[in-house]
Structure formats: structure tokens, C-alpha cells
Amino acid sequence: MRPIARRRPTAAALTLVVVALLVSAASPATGDEAPLTLDDFPALTDDVLTNGLFAVRDYSDSPPFFTVRPYDPDAAVRTVEQVEQVQDQTSVTLASDILFVVDGSDLSEPARAAIGALVAQVPAGATVTVDGHTDSVLDDAHNQGLSERRAQSVAAAVGAARPDVVLDVHGYGESRLKVPEAGEDLADDRAQNRRVELHYVGAPPATTAPATPEPTVGPAAAGPYGEAGLVDPVPESGAKLLAEQTVDAPGRPGEQLRVGVEGLDVRGASMRLRIVVERLGGSSEPSTLYELMDDHSLTPSVADRVRLVDYRTLSNTGQRWSTDNLGLSLVPGVPVRFEATLPAPLYTTEALAVSVDAGWPAFEDVPVTWS
């Protein structure tokens, strides 16, 4: 069974004409019969054309909220640190998703250098508290150990850069969640909870937030529904994947999925991520991607491990610029394509890390195509 193509409206809507067609008893074409055309349906009656529900609707005076949905790239670009100061107390929150690979605690050289720069202004002799935190996925013992290892790795980077400060290191596992993990934004909530915090008395670090790139000349990358506004099914011959892995389906215990990256393309101010998902077994009945993900949406992200920047799917008022998780059904053995649009990278790079879901290992060093 091939996935059904779904049509989505364009971003700029001026006037929408809605016409109701009364379907006759004509049967669909079979065999060598000619396909149905509009001439096979009965003519529209005056009752239909003048009905307030079905007649022409003019949206030209509607508020922009109903006609144009802007997607602000700033909200989808996240650097590794968030700095907060209350009186003389400085807190620096480091995003674990950017610093570490999934379930890992080793820091890269760029990560250690960035942490060293963040503590350059800490007063000599000051005490720097390093607290590791995780989300609530997996069990308490696992999360406790992971938070301790990550805190120790960050503390080692701080100590290497500033041997003149006193370190106080703790791991709290999932016992001190920053935000509750519930609702449609579950993936974002968990990402906020996966963190390492630095606390000290003194001036905050001098950080410069990178600017959002200006669009280059030319059209933006095709949206998640393709240039024609349709979800493109994966060719029967299969898609050529840059990387793939087999993972467990969170919402179907014992069932596995084949997940792969088909492409990561940058055009103008946007980046198009194409992912292929295939059920490897289980019931022959269709299941939506939302159900397979244990009733939460797939929210892929892309990370620059060198510049320590994370890119997430563009969104606006709960609407994500990606394939509809509820509308994308899968049956075993039939690969389908999931697409998401993210901000273009702030820095020119040959490869980025792609996280399809925070519970699965990320694809490291995925080639980026620039056009």
C-alpha cells in the first residue's frame, strides 16, 4: 500500500473560492474506460452557487493570523548556552543535546574550548557549582549516573581552563526537571531538561548571539510538501540514504523501525531535511507516525558540533513546518518520507549531526548540500 498524498494550502492565501460539487451516480472508470472529468458531474444549481456556506468567500480583509503564517527562524536556532543573572549570582545553562551525543558524556575539543571561554570571567578563587540534569526517559539509576558523568566532563573542562577556581560537582538525574514533560511539546520539554548548569558569584560571560542568516538570492527550499504542494512518496525502488539505523518504536513494544536520512539541503534561508521511515514488522494494519512515536510528534533537529549551534523545525503557534505526524500512516515493508524545514545553518559547513528523535542515536557527519 502506498501512502496517500496530502495537499496543504500555500502560505499566502488571498481569496479562497469554495465550490460544492454534487456527485452523480457515475461509477469510477475501470479497465480501458476513460477517466472521470468535470463533464461527468451534473451542472451546479443556483441553490449551490448562492448558498452562504458554499459560495465564494473573500478573505482579503481577514487578519494576517488567518491568511499569512510567518515562521521566525530565530526561535528555531539555539546556541549551546543560556545565561541568566539574578543580582550577583550568574547561572549558565548548557544544552546537553549540543554538547553530547545521545546517552554520551564525552566532550569534543570545540565543546571544551567553548566551556573554557564561558568561564573566562569567573573571579579567581570563586566556587563554580556544576549540576548535571537529565529528562525522565529511562530509569532513575541510569539517569542519575548519566547526569553525574556529564557534570564531571563539564567540570573537567572548567578546571582545565580555570585551575584557580573551586569546583562543586553534582548529578541530579531526573529529580530536578526544569519543565514538566507533558503535552504536545514533549520533545521540546525533554530537551530543556537535558542540561548541565554552572552557577557562580560574579559577572556573566560575554557572549555574542549569532545573527540569523539573510536569505540568498533565489527561491527558498521546497517545503515539506514538495514544490507541487504534495507529500512525495518514496519511490518503489527505494530511496538512496546517506545514513540509516534500526530503532525501537516507542509506541509499539517489540516493533522496530528503519530510519534513515535521505537528504539535508540548504537553499536560501531554509534547510530541508528528508527522513525515510519504514516499519519492519508488526500488524499489517496502518499506524500513524504519531502512534508509533507513543502519541507524540516526531521533532527532528540538526546540530553543528563544532560551532555548538542547534537547529529545530520552524514553527508558529503550535504549527510545525513538517509532515503531519497524524496524517502519515505506515504499514510494514513500505517506506515513507517525513520532511521538515529548518533555518539555514549560520555557518557554512560540510556536515551536520541529525537527530530524528532524542531517544535514538543521532546521525553524525551527515553531508550538507548547498544550492
PDB file of C-alpha atoms in Angstrom, residues 52-235:
ATOM      1  CA  GLY A  52     -23.731  31.171   2.018  1.00  0.00           C
ATOM      2  CA  LEU A  53     -21.845  28.067   3.074  1.00  0.00           C
ATOM      3  CA  PHE A  54     -20.642  27.018  -0.384  1.00  0.00           C
ATOM      4  CA  ALA A  55     -20.459  30.290  -2.305  1.00  0.00           C
ATOM      5  CA  VAL A  56     -17.421  32.494  -2.848  1.00  0.00           C
ATOM      6  CA  ARG A  57     -15.684  33.507   0.374  1.00  0.00           C
ATOM      7  CA  ASP A  58     -13.488  36.597   0.378  1.00  0.00           C
ATOM      8  CA  TYR A  59     -10.631  36.508   2.883  1.00  0.00           C
ATOM      9  CA  SER A  60      -8.869  39.657   1.680  1.00  0.00           C
ATOM     10  CA  ASP A  61      -9.925  41.612   4.789  1.00  0.00           C
ATOM     11  CA  SER A  62      -9.112  38.833   7.236  1.00  0.00           C
ATOM     12  CA  PRO A  63      -6.457  39.443   9.902  1.00  0.00           C
ATOM     13  CA  PRO A  64      -2.962  38.264   8.939  1.00  0.00           C
ATOM     14  CA  PHE A  65      -3.201  35.482  11.518  1.00  0.00           C
ATOM     15  CA  PHE A  66      -5.752  33.714   9.301  1.00  0.00           C
ATOM     16  CA  THR A  67      -4.116  34.346   5.937  1.00  0.00           C
ATOM     17  CA  VAL A  68      -0.347  34.521   6.421  1.00  0.00           C
ATOM     18  CA  ARG A  69       1.598  32.373   8.864  1.00  0.00           C
ATOM     19  CA  PRO A  70       5.163  33.644   9.298  1.00  0.00           C
ATOM     20  CA  TYR A  71       7.867  31.303  10.567  1.00  0.00           C
ATOM     21  CA  ASP A  72      10.504  33.109  12.613  1.00  0.00           C
ATOM     22  CA  PRO A  73      13.873  31.352  12.282  1.00  0.00           C
ATOM     23  CA  ASP A  74      15.262  32.977  15.439  1.00  0.00           C
ATOM     24  CA  ALA A  75      13.143  30.758  17.685  1.00  0.00           C
ATOM     25  CA  ALA A  76      14.425  27.632  15.903  1.00  0.00           C
ATOM     26  CA  VAL A  77      18.131  28.441  16.336  1.00  0.00           C
ATOM     27  CA  ARG A  78      19.667  27.652  19.723  1.00  0.00           C
ATOM     28  CA  THR A  79      23.232  28.154  20.882  1.00  0.00           C
ATOM     29  CA  VAL A  80      24.799  25.920  23.496  1.00  0.00           C
ATOM     30  CA  GLU A  81      24.498  28.355  26.431  1.00  0.00           C
ATOM     31  CA  GLN A  82      21.749  30.357  28.084  1.00  0.00           C
ATOM     32  CA  VAL A  83      22.915  32.931  30.613  1.00  0.00           C
ATOM     33  CA  GLU A  84      20.844  34.299  33.474  1.00  0.00           C
ATOM     34  CA  GLN A  85      21.891  36.659  36.250  1.00  0.00           C
ATOM     35  CA  VAL A  86      19.997  37.433  39.449  1.00  0.00           C
ATOM     36  CA  GLN A  87      21.787  40.130  41.448  1.00  0.00           C
ATOM     37  CA  ASP A  88      25.391  38.877  41.641  1.00  0.00           C
ATOM     38  CA  GLN A  89      24.560  35.194  41.000  1.00  0.00           C
ATOM     39  CA  THR A  90      25.275  34.012  37.427  1.00  0.00           C
ATOM     40  CA  SER A  91      23.775  30.826  36.003  1.00  0.00           C
ATOM     41  CA  VAL A  92      24.867  29.348  32.671  1.00  0.00           C
ATOM     42  CA  THR A  93      22.701  26.538  31.281  1.00  0.00           C
ATOM     43  CA  LEU A  94      24.422  24.289  28.739  1.00  0.00           C
ATOM     44  CA  ALA A  95      22.270  22.247  26.332  1.00  0.00           C
ATOM     45  CA  SER A  96      23.248  18.592  26.594  1.00  0.00           C
ATOM     46  CA  ASP A  97      21.841  17.838  23.136  1.00  0.00           C
ATOM     47  CA  ILE A  98      24.515  20.090  21.618  1.00  0.00           C
ATOM     48  CA  LEU A  99      27.381  19.123  23.924  1.00  0.00           C
ATOM     49  CA  PHE A 100      26.921  15.352  23.912  1.00  0.00           C
ATOM     50  CA  VAL A 101      25.762  12.536  21.679  1.00  0.00           C
ATOM     51  CA  VAL A 102      22.723  10.568  22.850  1.00  0.00           C
ATOM     52  CA  ASP A 103      23.495   8.816  26.158  1.00  0.00           C
ATOM     53  CA  GLY A 104      27.101  10.030  25.973  1.00  0.00           C
ATOM     54  CA  SER A 105      29.244  12.106  28.311  1.00  0.00           C
ATOM     55  CA  ASP A 106      32.422  12.812  26.330  1.00  0.00           C
ATOM     56  CA  LEU A 107      33.100  16.374  25.178  1.00  0.00           C
ATOM     57  CA  SER A 108      34.605  17.313  21.833  1.00  0.00           C
ATOM     58  CA  GLU A 109      37.518  19.732  21.609  1.00  0.00           C
ATOM     59  CA  PRO A 110      35.240  22.563  20.355  1.00  0.00           C
ATOM     60  CA  ALA A 111      32.903  21.918  23.298  1.00  0.00           C
ATOM     61  CA  ARG A 112      35.747  22.073  25.826  1.00  0.00           C
ATOM     62  CA  ALA A 113      37.027  25.282  24.240  1.00  0.00           C
ATOM     63  CA  ALA A 114      33.559  26.857  24.373  1.00  0.00           C
ATOM     64  CA  ILE A 115      33.138  25.965  28.048  1.00  0.00           C
ATOM     65  CA  GLY A 116      36.550  27.442  28.793  1.00  0.00           C
ATOM     66  CA  ALA A 117      35.543  30.699  27.127  1.00  0.00           C
ATOM     67  CA  LEU A 118      32.318  30.830  29.142  1.00  0.00           C
ATOM     68  CA  VAL A 119      34.193  30.737  32.468  1.00  0.00           C
ATOM     69  CA  ALA A 120      36.968  33.138  31.473  1.00  0.00           C
ATOM     70  CA  GLN A 121      35.465  35.960  33.557  1.00  0.00           C
ATOM     71  CA  VAL A 122      34.786  33.953  36.714  1.00  0.00           C
ATOM     72  CA  PRO A 123      36.633  35.644  39.606  1.00  0.00           C
ATOM     73  CA  ALA A 124      39.765  33.859  40.773  1.00  0.00           C
ATOM     74  CA  GLY A 125      39.095  31.701  43.826  1.00  0.00           C
ATOM     75  CA  ALA A 126      35.335  31.625  43.187  1.00  0.00           C
ATOM     76  CA  THR A 127      33.338  28.439  43.658  1.00  0.00           C
ATOM     77  CA  VAL A 128      31.734  27.139  40.452  1.00  0.00           C
ATOM     78  CA  THR A 129      28.880  24.712  41.040  1.00  0.00           C
ATOM     79  CA  VAL A 130      28.374  22.228  38.195  1.00  0.00           C
ATOM     80  CA  ASP A 131      24.991  20.463  38.184  1.00  0.00           C
ATOM     81  CA  GLY A 132      24.050  17.718  35.719  1.00  0.00           C
ATOM     82  CA  HIS A 133      20.404  17.005  34.840  1.00  0.00           C
ATOM     83  CA  THR A 134      18.536  14.604  32.535  1.00  0.00           C
ATOM     84  CA  ASP A 135      14.997  14.109  31.302  1.00  0.00           C
ATOM     85  CA  SER A 136      12.692  11.414  32.704  1.00  0.00           C
ATOM     86  CA  VAL A 137      13.243   8.883  29.916  1.00  0.00           C
ATOM     87  CA  LEU A 138      14.687   5.539  31.112  1.00  0.00           C
ATOM     88  CA  ASP A 139      15.043   4.631  34.790  1.00  0.00           C
ATOM     89  CA  ASP A 140      16.247   6.688  37.748  1.00  0.00           C
ATOM     90  CA  ALA A 141      19.539   4.831  38.190  1.00  0.00           C
ATOM     91  CA  HIS A 142      20.542   5.260  34.550  1.00  0.00           C
ATOM     92  CA  ASN A 143      19.683   8.957  34.545  1.00  0.00           C
ATOM     93  CA  GLN A 144      21.484   9.555  37.827  1.00  0.00           C
ATOM     94  CA  GLY A 145      24.681   8.023  36.504  1.00  0.00           C
ATOM     95  CA  LEU A 146      24.453   9.897  33.193  1.00  0.00           C
ATOM     96  CA  SER A 147      23.927  13.240  34.914  1.00  0.00           C
ATOM     97  CA  GLU A 148      26.965  12.646  37.136  1.00  0.00           C
ATOM     98  CA  ARG A 149      29.212  11.690  34.207  1.00  0.00           C
ATOM     99  CA  ARG A 150      28.155  14.726  32.189  1.00  0.00           C
ATOM    100  CA  ALA A 151      28.663  17.045  35.142  1.00  0.00           C
ATOM    101  CA  GLN A 152      32.153  15.622  35.678  1.00  0.00           C
ATOM    102  CA  SER A 153      33.036  16.119  31.992  1.00  0.00           C
ATOM    103  CA  VAL A 154      31.958  19.761  32.083  1.00  0.00           C
ATOM    104  CA  ALA A 155      33.741  20.287  35.405  1.00  0.00           C
ATOM    105  CA  ALA A 156      36.941  18.878  33.898  1.00  0.00           C
ATOM    106  CA  ALA A 157      36.697  21.396  31.045  1.00  0.00           C
ATOM    107  CA  VAL A 158      36.133  24.230  33.532  1.00  0.00           C
ATOM    108  CA  GLY A 159      39.071  23.085  35.648  1.00  0.00           C
ATOM    109  CA  ALA A 160      41.380  22.836  32.637  1.00  0.00           C
ATOM    110  CA  ALA A 161      40.572  26.403  31.616  1.00  0.00           C
ATOM    111  CA  ARG A 162      40.421  27.839  35.150  1.00  0.00           C
ATOM    112  CA  PRO A 163      42.575  25.904  37.619  1.00  0.00           C
ATOM    113  CA  ASP A 164      42.210  28.847  40.009  1.00  0.00           C
ATOM    114  CA  VAL A 165      38.520  28.209  40.794  1.00  0.00           C
ATOM    115  CA  VAL A 166      36.919  25.752  43.229  1.00  0.00           C
ATOM    116  CA  LEU A 167      34.607  23.130  41.692  1.00  0.00           C
ATOM    117  CA  ASP A 168      31.491  21.727  43.383  1.00  0.00           C
ATOM    118  CA  VAL A 169      30.068  18.956  41.178  1.00  0.00           C
ATOM    119  CA  HIS A 170      26.669  17.237  41.441  1.00  0.00           C
ATOM    120  CA  GLY A 171      24.429  14.998  39.356  1.00  0.00           C
ATOM    121  CA  TYR A 172      20.682  15.102  39.932  1.00  0.00           C
ATOM    122  CA  GLY A 173      19.350  12.763  37.253  1.00  0.00           C
ATOM    123  CA  GLU A 174      15.675  13.466  36.643  1.00  0.00           C
ATOM    124  CA  SER A 175      14.919  14.701  40.166  1.00  0.00           C
ATOM    125  CA  ARG A 176      15.007  18.413  39.238  1.00  0.00           C
ATOM    126  CA  LEU A 177      13.170  18.820  35.946  1.00  0.00           C
ATOM    127  CA  LYS A 178      13.250  22.355  34.623  1.00  0.00           C
ATOM    128  CA  VAL A 179       9.823  21.999  32.972  1.00  0.00           C
ATOM    129  CA  PRO A 180       7.098  19.327  33.220  1.00  0.00           C
ATOM    130  CA  GLU A 181       7.250  16.697  30.490  1.00  0.00           C
ATOM    131  CA  ALA A 182       3.718  16.557  29.118  1.00  0.00           C
ATOM    132  CA  GLY A 183       1.593  17.677  26.194  1.00  0.00           C
ATOM    133  CA  GLU A 184       2.301  18.156  22.506  1.00  0.00           C
ATOM    134  CA  ASP A 185       5.669  19.840  23.144  1.00  0.00           C
ATOM    135  CA  LEU A 186       7.002  16.775  24.949  1.00  0.00           C
ATOM    136  CA  ALA A 187      10.180  16.608  22.851  1.00  0.00           C
ATOM    137  CA  ASP A 188      10.973  20.270  23.496  1.00  0.00           C
ATOM    138  CA  ASP A 189      10.258  19.855  27.215  1.00  0.00           C
ATOM    139  CA  ARG A 190      12.640  16.934  27.469  1.00  0.00           C
ATOM    140  CA  ALA A 191      15.308  18.839  25.547  1.00  0.00           C
ATOM    141  CA  GLN A 192      15.125  21.670  28.096  1.00  0.00           C
ATOM    142  CA  ASN A 193      15.562  19.197  30.935  1.00  0.00           C
ATOM    143  CA  ARG A 194      18.694  17.633  29.431  1.00  0.00           C
ATOM    144  CA  ARG A 195      21.224  20.186  30.626  1.00  0.00           C
ATOM    145  CA  VAL A 196      24.312  20.979  32.680  1.00  0.00           C
ATOM    146  CA  GLU A 197      24.229  24.154  34.781  1.00  0.00           C
ATOM    147  CA  LEU A 198      27.091  26.326  36.003  1.00  0.00           C
ATOM    148  CA  HIS A 199      26.486  28.617  38.989  1.00  0.00           C
ATOM    149  CA  TYR A 200      28.899  31.144  40.464  1.00  0.00           C
ATOM    150  CA  VAL A 201      29.028  34.610  42.019  1.00  0.00           C
ATOM    151  CA  GLY A 202      30.407  37.116  39.556  1.00  0.00           C
ATOM    152  CA  ALA A 203      29.869  38.811  36.224  1.00  0.00           C
ATOM    153  CA  PRO A 204      28.178  36.845  33.420  1.00  0.00           C
ATOM    154  CA  PRO A 205      30.258  35.657  30.462  1.00  0.00           C
ATOM    155  CA  ALA A 206      30.483  37.889  27.414  1.00  0.00           C
ATOM    156  CA  THR A 207      28.502  36.002  24.793  1.00  0.00           C
ATOM    157  CA  THR A 208      27.512  37.118  21.339  1.00  0.00           C
ATOM    158  CA  ALA A 209      24.389  35.551  19.904  1.00  0.00           C
ATOM    159  CA  PRO A 210      24.873  34.680  16.227  1.00  0.00           C
ATOM    160  CA  ALA A 211      22.687  36.551  13.785  1.00  0.00           C
ATOM    161  CA  THR A 212      20.125  34.759  11.670  1.00  0.00           C
ATOM    162  CA  PRO A 213      21.426  34.449   8.102  1.00  0.00           C
ATOM    163  CA  GLU A 214      19.932  36.689   5.443  1.00  0.00           C
ATOM    164  CA  PRO A 215      18.230  34.876   2.548  1.00  0.00           C
ATOM    165  CA  THR A 216      20.408  34.490  -0.511  1.00  0.00           C
ATOM    166  CA  VAL A 217      19.132  35.337  -3.965  1.00  0.00           C
ATOM    167  CA  GLY A 218      16.795  32.668  -5.279  1.00  0.00           C
ATOM    168  CA  PRO A 219      13.768  30.722  -4.069  1.00  0.00           C
ATOM    169  CA  ALA A 220      13.612  29.102  -0.677  1.00  0.00           C
ATOM    170  CA  ALA A 221      13.945  25.363  -0.399  1.00  0.00           C
ATOM    171  CA  ALA A 222      10.865  23.353  -1.281  1.00  0.00           C
ATOM    172  CA  GLY A 223       8.613  22.968   1.724  1.00  0.00           C
ATOM    173  CA  PRO A 224       7.734  19.725   3.449  1.00  0.00           C
ATOM    174  CA  TYR A 225       5.038  19.026   0.878  1.00  0.00           C
ATOM    175  CA  GLY A 226       7.259  19.380  -2.192  1.00  0.00           C
ATOM    176  CA  GLU A 227       7.221  22.078  -4.843  1.00  0.00           C
ATOM    177  CA  ALA A 228       3.780  20.955  -6.035  1.00  0.00           C
ATOM    178  CA  GLY A 229       2.320  21.015  -2.527  1.00  0.00           C
ATOM    179  CA  LEU A 230       2.195  17.238  -2.169  1.00  0.00           C
ATOM    180  CA  VAL A 231       3.903  14.724   0.042  1.00  0.00           C
ATOM    181  CA  ASP A 232       6.227  12.803  -2.283  1.00  0.00           C
ATOM    182  CA  PRO A 233       6.007   9.047  -1.688  1.00  0.00           C
ATOM    183  CA  VAL A 234       9.282   7.173  -1.555  1.00  0.00           C
ATOM    184  CA  PRO A 235       9.965   5.596  -4.972  1.00  0.00           C
TER     185      PRO A 235
END
